[in-house]
Amino acid sequence: MDQIFIAPFAHPFMGRALAELLVLGALAGTVGVLILLRRLAFMTDALTHTVFPGVVIGYLLGGEGGVFWGALAAAAAATAALLTLMTRHRAVTEDAALAVLLTTFFAVGVVLVSRESGYTADLTAFLFGRILTVTPQQLTETLVVTALVVAALAVLRRPLLARAFDPEGARAAGYRIGLLDLATNAVVALVVVAAVRAVGTVLVIALLIVPAAAARLVSDRLVLIVPIAAAIGALGGWAGLAVSYDASVHHGLRLASGATVVLVLVAGHLGALAAVTIRRRPPAARTARSTP
Amino acid sequence: MTAVGRAIVEAVLLGAVGGLISVRVLLRRLPFFTLAMTHATFPGVVLAAIAGVNLYLGSGVFGVLVVLGVLALSRRPEQGTTTAIGIVLSAGFALGVILLSARDGFAKDLTAYTVGQILTVGTGDLVAVSVVGVIVVVLVTTAGRRLTFRAFDPDGHAAAGYSPAGIDLALLLAVEAVIIVAVPAVGAILAVAVLVAPAAIARLWARDIPMMTAVAVATGAGCGLAGVLVSARYDVAAGGSITVVTGGLFAVSLAATAAWNAVGRRGGSRLARVAPGSTGGERRFRET
Amino acid sequence: MNTPTDPALELDEVTVSYGPAPALENIGGVVGPGEAVALIGPNGAGKSTLIKAILGLVPLVSGRITVLGRTPAQARREVAYVPQADTLDPEFPISVGQVVLMGRYRRIGPLRRPRAADRRAAGDALEQVGLADRARHRFGTLSGGQRQRVLLARAIAAEPGLLLLDEPFNGVDAVSEQALLNAVAVLKGQGTAVVVSTHDLALAHLACEEVCLLNRRQYGFGPTRLTLTPDRLRATYGGHALELRGDRVIVAHS
Ligand SMILES: Nc1ncnc2c1ncn2[C@@H]1O[C@H](COP(=O)(O)OP(=O)(O)O)[C@@H](O)[C@H]1O
Ligand SMILES: [Mg+2]
């Protein structure tokens, strides 16, 4: 165990990768609860793709250091565009608008990047991230974003909860729903931007959805769901990283680390699902309770 | 036929077939589900490539598993369908990536599967698109009315004695079939553009389903053609240029119809009533 | 500012419209502190619209609404609204106690933890609707009538000057209906004005001193005994056959 889960992180680059994943896993697990409560999985996935042109443009203009700001600008533009698109036109349903936005933004990135010669490598980096080359500066940026997001969530937790539970009632109580939704989108966008460079789109969406879903299976009390989701996110990151390292170094099987983390998380979720299903038998009782 | 000629035929055919099915995807509110299916079909393609079996067969079998996976996960009420779809989506994509990463030449293959390579399609691919096209046309012409009924009023549809499972399965399998033929051309991530955007554009202009279908088919085919020409002229990835053309057309349509509606509202109720697509069909039904 | 003798709610020639035709026209009336008014009218009459206008959530085409001496938007902190429980997600991971505490959120503010006074107010409110023993249960595990009571408890915990209830008795069992009525009576005793939309004439007689008969226009506004006459009801419910059996309206749609 020690051999797999502790020893590899003695290498500085592995230590940094672990630190980045622990922070991102806990952060995304926490924000994921908000996404779960608001049923925003689709919007989140759209955001993970709409930052891609930002990553490309940032890279073209500013090299490695430009990526963060480019992605941030694209995510902000996407969020704003999403909101206006959806609220303005009655003939546009939210899911259609999201699908069109997601693919169009992503395609803009593909078109831009395909003009470059080393284009396949760049695309790969975006889809997977480069967790093993995380720099101390990136780690700092991640910590700053984490502090921002945690502060925002701490201040807004009550309005956000009220809005998620009962939009009409929250509006009647005088909360500005539009502003709260903007804040929600901004928080999700920030996490996506902070994470996408290190872990790639595939892992971001998984980190934002799977830990919260698993935590919701285990508990129906919000005070427990949030820390459980954060813990699952962090632990999944650790285990996935360790397994992919071990497989590559000791077994000659190269496994992309980001994707390994996703599969570890999904396996954990399925485990929780199985455990809960077995414990809650017989299912007849549930159906009886949920009928009004 | 030259490679560009084949690419044009493929893009136009795929655009028309995608446009036809996209109307059903939109009405039945399946865009996110379709997105998950495209992502989760991806490991099927990779597995088939590794095992050396037919790509269409491999991804087809996998796609059916995906449909079942989402349906099973979303049965838990506290999870909600969107969460279940999100989980299946990321799991499927990660599985494809893992499988690929264990192989050599990984970055290049990954690109081919995620954003497509329409310039390498062969005659076999054209035949596959045509076959799927015939299947979709048959489905829409024979079961169009039931699909509409089911999408508009699920309870009424069941109360009328129809089996929802049958029609749902038929639609999902048709969607999966279109995804499978779209992936080699435009890739797993961009395939959803072919399967959603034409109807989203058509919905802005058309007032009823037949007109919406006609506009969607024409839009899909037109964007396919324009996208390949742009791609050949400026040497950019074709999957990307097709999608950007489609997305641009959506933005233009949105602006144009919004402006039209604004003029209509200011000009009084008579004008507003004839503004294209300005009233959602459901709303009007509910009010009568 | 508002003194106890000022009316809690004044409607002055209120007209609201969503499209070309108005949804409500020239609605007028006054509700004093501790009084309750029942909004009575068929589906689509504009009852929910009037309640949203009192909350300041839909703009007025003309006329004026004064709530506790202020505009609706300014008065919102002292107005509580009870939505219909069946519009809420039964799977939401939130306990009954937390839902009731939401009524105190505007007082607690963003950073402070709930004080003992807030917890006591929430606990008392839950007690009043007879669900004190359910505080730790998940909201979604309660019956429809019980959920409605929890939402009323949330409104009570806010200690409002004006309480708005939109058809709170639809699909509610007799026990819950009684609990709701008792809680409303206690609030009125504390000086809270109540506006409740309903189809139930018996309820109007029991709990409300005033009624407002609505169907796009106003067909009457005044003391319950004088206003709830068969003639006026027939006018309100249009040409549909209408029967008054006991105290309930029975509407036969043609
Ligand atoms: N958001 C809205 N947009 C357009 N029309 C609306 C809206 N809400 C209500 N209406 C219309 O206003 C009228 C009154 O509705 P409502 O206030 O909900 O009636 P009630 O609550 O008495 O059943 C109805 O004809 C309804 O169709
Ligand atoms: Mg109503």
PDB file of N, CA and C in Angstrom, chain A residues 37 39 154-155 157-159 161-162 164-169 171-175 216 220-222 225 286 289, chain C residues 52 55 76 81 83 88-89 91-94 99 102 105-106 108-114 136 138-139 141 154:
ATOM      1  N   LEU A  37     -27.604  20.324  -6.547  1.00  0.00           N
ATOM      2  CA  LEU A  37     -28.861  20.870  -6.036  1.00  0.00           C
ATOM      3  C   LEU A  37     -29.590  21.664  -7.107  1.00  0.00           C
ATOM      4  N   ARG A  39     -29.212  21.158 -10.317  1.00  0.00           N
ATOM      5  CA  ARG A  39     -29.303  20.318 -11.527  1.00  0.00           C
ATOM      6  C   ARG A  39     -28.656  21.010 -12.720  1.00  0.00           C
ATOM      7  N   ALA A 154     -19.308  30.901   1.227  1.00  0.00           N
ATOM      8  CA  ALA A 154     -19.600  31.133   2.636  1.00  0.00           C
ATOM      9  C   ALA A 154     -20.567  32.307   2.797  1.00  0.00           C
ATOM     10  N   VAL A 155     -20.316  33.364   2.027  1.00  0.00           N
ATOM     11  CA  VAL A 155     -21.173  34.550   2.148  1.00  0.00           C
ATOM     12  C   VAL A 155     -22.570  34.273   1.587  1.00  0.00           C
ATOM     13  N   ARG A 157     -24.141  31.322   1.084  1.00  0.00           N
ATOM     14  CA  ARG A 157     -24.703  29.983   1.222  1.00  0.00           C
ATOM     15  C   ARG A 157     -26.206  29.997   1.499  1.00  0.00           C
ATOM     16  N   ARG A 158     -26.669  30.944   2.305  1.00  0.00           N
ATOM     17  CA  ARG A 158     -28.103  30.920   2.619  1.00  0.00           C
ATOM     18  C   ARG A 158     -28.970  31.313   1.418  1.00  0.00           C
ATOM     19  N   PRO A 159     -28.684  32.441   0.760  1.00  0.00           N
ATOM     20  CA  PRO A 159     -29.470  32.745  -0.445  1.00  0.00           C
ATOM     21  C   PRO A 159     -29.390  31.633  -1.498  1.00  0.00           C
ATOM     22  N   LEU A 161     -28.967  28.459  -1.040  1.00  0.00           N
ATOM     23  CA  LEU A 161     -29.791  27.334  -0.607  1.00  0.00           C
ATOM     24  C   LEU A 161     -31.268  27.659  -0.799  1.00  0.00           C
ATOM     25  N   ALA A 162     -31.668  28.867  -0.395  1.00  0.00           N
ATOM     26  CA  ALA A 162     -33.071  29.254  -0.529  1.00  0.00           C
ATOM     27  C   ALA A 162     -33.495  29.229  -1.994  1.00  0.00           C
ATOM     28  N   ALA A 164     -32.135  27.487  -4.463  1.00  0.00           N
ATOM     29  CA  ALA A 164     -32.142  26.132  -5.009  1.00  0.00           C
ATOM     30  C   ALA A 164     -33.398  25.383  -4.561  1.00  0.00           C
ATOM     31  N   PHE A 165     -33.797  25.590  -3.314  1.00  0.00           N
ATOM     32  CA  PHE A 165     -34.927  24.838  -2.763  1.00  0.00           C
ATOM     33  C   PHE A 165     -36.248  25.340  -3.324  1.00  0.00           C
ATOM     34  N   ASP A 166     -36.387  26.663  -3.461  1.00  0.00           N
ATOM     35  CA  ASP A 166     -37.705  27.231  -3.730  1.00  0.00           C
ATOM     36  C   ASP A 166     -37.535  28.577  -4.437  1.00  0.00           C
ATOM     37  N   PRO A 167     -37.352  28.562  -5.778  1.00  0.00           N
ATOM     38  CA  PRO A 167     -37.066  29.793  -6.516  1.00  0.00           C
ATOM     39  C   PRO A 167     -38.146  30.859  -6.327  1.00  0.00           C
ATOM     40  N   GLU A 168     -39.414  30.442  -6.414  1.00  0.00           N
ATOM     41  CA  GLU A 168     -40.510  31.414  -6.266  1.00  0.00           C
ATOM     42  C   GLU A 168     -40.454  32.075  -4.894  1.00  0.00           C
ATOM     43  N   GLY A 169     -40.301  31.227  -3.875  1.00  0.00           N
ATOM     44  CA  GLY A 169     -40.268  31.739  -2.513  1.00  0.00           C
ATOM     45  C   GLY A 169     -39.075  32.666  -2.293  1.00  0.00           C
ATOM     46  N   ARG A 171     -37.574  34.484  -4.553  1.00  0.00           N
ATOM     47  CA  ARG A 171     -37.859  35.724  -5.245  1.00  0.00           C
ATOM     48  C   ARG A 171     -38.802  36.583  -4.396  1.00  0.00           C
ATOM     49  N   ALA A 172     -39.818  35.903  -3.845  1.00  0.00           N
ATOM     50  CA  ALA A 172     -40.786  36.631  -3.027  1.00  0.00           C
ATOM     51  C   ALA A 172     -40.116  37.205  -1.784  1.00  0.00           C
ATOM     52  N   ALA A 173     -39.098  36.513  -1.268  1.00  0.00           N
ATOM     53  CA  ALA A 173     -38.411  36.992  -0.068  1.00  0.00           C
ATOM     54  C   ALA A 173     -37.454  38.129  -0.393  1.00  0.00           C
ATOM     55  N   GLY A 174     -37.356  38.483  -1.668  1.00  0.00           N
ATOM     56  CA  GLY A 174     -36.565  39.641  -2.037  1.00  0.00           C
ATOM     57  C   GLY A 174     -35.157  39.324  -2.493  1.00  0.00           C
ATOM     58  N   TYR A 175     -34.802  38.060  -2.661  1.00  0.00           N
ATOM     59  CA  TYR A 175     -33.475  37.739  -3.193  1.00  0.00           C
ATOM     60  C   TYR A 175     -33.449  38.027  -4.685  1.00  0.00           C
ATOM     61  N   ARG A 216     -24.435  12.469  -2.051  1.00  0.00           N
ATOM     62  CA  ARG A 216     -25.889  12.558  -1.927  1.00  0.00           C
ATOM     63  C   ARG A 216     -26.513  11.179  -1.715  1.00  0.00           C
ATOM     64  N   ASP A 220     -28.620  12.391   3.289  1.00  0.00           N
ATOM     65  CA  ASP A 220     -29.516  13.415   2.775  1.00  0.00           C
ATOM     66  C   ASP A 220     -29.490  14.653   3.662  1.00  0.00           C
ATOM     67  N   ARG A 221     -28.379  14.829   4.390  1.00  0.00           N
ATOM     68  CA  ARG A 221     -28.226  16.048   5.185  1.00  0.00           C
ATOM     69  C   ARG A 221     -27.101  16.876   4.609  1.00  0.00           C
ATOM     70  N   LEU A 222     -27.442  18.114   4.294  1.00  0.00           N
ATOM     71  CA  LEU A 222     -26.504  18.972   3.592  1.00  0.00           C
ATOM     72  C   LEU A 222     -25.205  19.181   4.373  1.00  0.00           C
ATOM     73  N   ILE A 225     -23.264  16.209   3.437  1.00  0.00           N
ATOM     74  CA  ILE A 225     -23.012  16.009   2.010  1.00  0.00           C
ATOM     75  C   ILE A 225     -21.799  16.821   1.558  1.00  0.00           C
ATOM     76  N   ARG A 286     -39.836   2.278  -0.595  1.00  0.00           N
ATOM     77  CA  ARG A 286     -39.516   3.590  -1.154  1.00  0.00           C
ATOM     78  C   ARG A 286     -40.625   4.103  -2.044  1.00  0.00           C
ATOM     79  N   ARG A 289     -43.554   5.368  -0.195  1.00  0.00           N
ATOM     80  CA  ARG A 289     -43.365   6.617   0.497  1.00  0.00           C
ATOM     81  C   ARG A 289     -43.420   7.815  -0.461  1.00  0.00           C
TER      82      ARG A 289
ATOM     83  N   LYS C  52     -48.799  37.918  -6.876  1.00  0.00           N
ATOM     84  CA  LYS C  52     -47.473  38.298  -7.364  1.00  0.00           C
ATOM     85  C   LYS C  52     -47.340  39.809  -7.446  1.00  0.00           C
ATOM     86  N   LEU C  55     -46.511  41.141  -4.165  1.00  0.00           N
ATOM     87  CA  LEU C  55     -45.100  40.894  -3.870  1.00  0.00           C
ATOM     88  C   LEU C  55     -44.185  41.788  -4.702  1.00  0.00           C
ATOM     89  N   ARG C  76     -40.999  44.054   1.055  1.00  0.00           N
ATOM     90  CA  ARG C  76     -40.866  42.610   0.908  1.00  0.00           C
ATOM     91  C   ARG C  76     -40.339  41.888   2.147  1.00  0.00           C
ATOM     92  N   TYR C  81     -44.573  34.757   1.951  1.00  0.00           N
ATOM     93  CA  TYR C  81     -45.336  34.136   0.866  1.00  0.00           C
ATOM     94  C   TYR C  81     -45.237  32.629   1.018  1.00  0.00           C
ATOM     95  N   PRO C  83     -45.699  29.315  -1.027  1.00  0.00           N
ATOM     96  CA  PRO C  83     -45.982  28.702  -2.332  1.00  0.00           C
ATOM     97  C   PRO C  83     -46.683  27.370  -2.139  1.00  0.00           C
ATOM     98  N   LEU C  88     -42.349  22.004  -5.222  1.00  0.00           N
ATOM     99  CA  LEU C  88     -40.965  21.876  -4.760  1.00  0.00           C
ATOM    100  C   LEU C  88     -40.448  20.455  -4.952  1.00  0.00           C
ATOM    101  N   ASP C  89     -39.129  20.358  -5.085  1.00  0.00           N
ATOM    102  CA  ASP C  89     -38.470  19.093  -5.341  1.00  0.00           C
ATOM    103  C   ASP C  89     -38.466  18.213  -4.088  1.00  0.00           C
ATOM    104  N   GLU C  91     -36.982  15.562  -3.449  1.00  0.00           N
ATOM    105  CA  GLU C  91     -35.716  14.879  -3.174  1.00  0.00           C
ATOM    106  C   GLU C  91     -34.661  15.834  -2.620  1.00  0.00           C
ATOM    107  N   PHE C  92     -35.001  17.093  -2.493  1.00  0.00           N
ATOM    108  CA  PHE C  92     -34.008  18.074  -2.058  1.00  0.00           C
ATOM    109  C   PHE C  92     -33.496  17.710  -0.667  1.00  0.00           C
ATOM    110  N   PRO C  93     -32.168  17.651  -0.497  1.00  0.00           N
ATOM    111  CA  PRO C  93     -31.623  17.207   0.794  1.00  0.00           C
ATOM    112  C   PRO C  93     -31.663  18.319   1.835  1.00  0.00           C
ATOM    113  N   ILE C  94     -32.816  18.527   2.420  1.00  0.00           N
ATOM    114  CA  ILE C  94     -32.948  19.611   3.389  1.00  0.00           C
ATOM    115  C   ILE C  94     -33.912  19.141   4.467  1.00  0.00           C
ATOM    116  N   VAL C  99     -35.758  24.236   6.578  1.00  0.00           N
ATOM    117  CA  VAL C  99     -36.726  24.973   5.760  1.00  0.00           C
ATOM    118  C   VAL C  99     -37.340  26.094   6.589  1.00  0.00           C
ATOM    119  N   MET C 102     -35.201  29.052   7.142  1.00  0.00           N
ATOM    120  CA  MET C 102     -35.092  29.937   5.971  1.00  0.00           C
ATOM    121  C   MET C 102     -35.919  31.205   6.157  1.00  0.00           C
ATOM    122  N   TYR C 105     -33.745  33.916   7.363  1.00  0.00           N
ATOM    123  CA  TYR C 105     -32.510  34.232   6.638  1.00  0.00           C
ATOM    124  C   TYR C 105     -32.321  35.732   6.456  1.00  0.00           C
ATOM    125  N   ARG C 106     -33.406  36.433   6.094  1.00  0.00           N
ATOM    126  CA  ARG C 106     -33.228  37.854   5.820  1.00  0.00           C
ATOM    127  C   ARG C 106     -32.816  38.609   7.081  1.00  0.00           C
ATOM    128  N   ILE C 108     -31.048  37.102   9.611  1.00  0.00           N
ATOM    129  CA  ILE C 108     -29.747  36.609  10.060  1.00  0.00           C
ATOM    130  C   ILE C 108     -28.616  37.284   9.289  1.00  0.00           C
ATOM    131  N   GLY C 109     -28.848  37.559   8.016  1.00  0.00           N
ATOM    132  CA  GLY C 109     -27.783  38.167   7.214  1.00  0.00           C
ATOM    133  C   GLY C 109     -26.790  37.120   6.753  1.00  0.00           C
ATOM    134  N   PRO C 110     -25.847  37.504   5.901  1.00  0.00           N
ATOM    135  CA  PRO C 110     -24.997  36.519   5.252  1.00  0.00           C
ATOM    136  C   PRO C 110     -23.960  35.853   6.167  1.00  0.00           C
ATOM    137  N   LEU C 111     -23.385  36.572   7.107  1.00  0.00           N
ATOM    138  CA  LEU C 111     -22.209  36.032   7.788  1.00  0.00           C
ATOM    139  C   LEU C 111     -22.505  35.458   9.168  1.00  0.00           C
ATOM    140  N   ARG C 112     -23.493  36.054   9.842  1.00  0.00           N
ATOM    141  CA  ARG C 112     -23.773  35.640  11.194  1.00  0.00           C
ATOM    142  C   ARG C 112     -24.335  34.216  11.230  1.00  0.00           C
ATOM    143  N   ARG C 113     -24.094  33.523  12.350  1.00  0.00           N
ATOM    144  CA  ARG C 113     -24.770  32.252  12.566  1.00  0.00           C
ATOM    145  C   ARG C 113     -26.147  32.555  13.144  1.00  0.00           C
ATOM    146  N   PRO C 114     -27.124  31.663  12.949  1.00  0.00           N
ATOM    147  CA  PRO C 114     -28.435  31.905  13.544  1.00  0.00           C
ATOM    148  C   PRO C 114     -28.316  32.022  15.059  1.00  0.00           C
ATOM    149  N   ARG C 136     -36.171  17.161  12.384  1.00  0.00           N
ATOM    150  CA  ARG C 136     -34.975  16.559  11.801  1.00  0.00           C
ATOM    151  C   ARG C 136     -35.268  15.687  10.594  1.00  0.00           C
ATOM    152  N   ARG C 138     -36.323  14.705   6.732  1.00  0.00           N
ATOM    153  CA  ARG C 138     -36.127  15.377   5.449  1.00  0.00           C
ATOM    154  C   ARG C 138     -37.484  15.871   4.944  1.00  0.00           C
ATOM    155  N   PHE C 139     -37.479  17.095   4.382  1.00  0.00           N
ATOM    156  CA  PHE C 139     -38.705  17.736   3.920  1.00  0.00           C
ATOM    157  C   PHE C 139     -39.524  16.799   3.026  1.00  0.00           C
ATOM    158  N   THR C 141     -39.851  13.700   2.894  1.00  0.00           N
ATOM    159  CA  THR C 141     -40.458  12.477   3.433  1.00  0.00           C
ATOM    160  C   THR C 141     -41.823  12.757   4.049  1.00  0.00           C
ATOM    161  N   ARG C 154     -42.500  28.309   7.979  1.00  0.00           N
ATOM    162  CA  ARG C 154     -41.415  29.169   7.509  1.00  0.00           C
ATOM    163  C   ARG C 154     -41.886  30.622   7.441  1.00  0.00           C
TER     164      ARG C 154
END
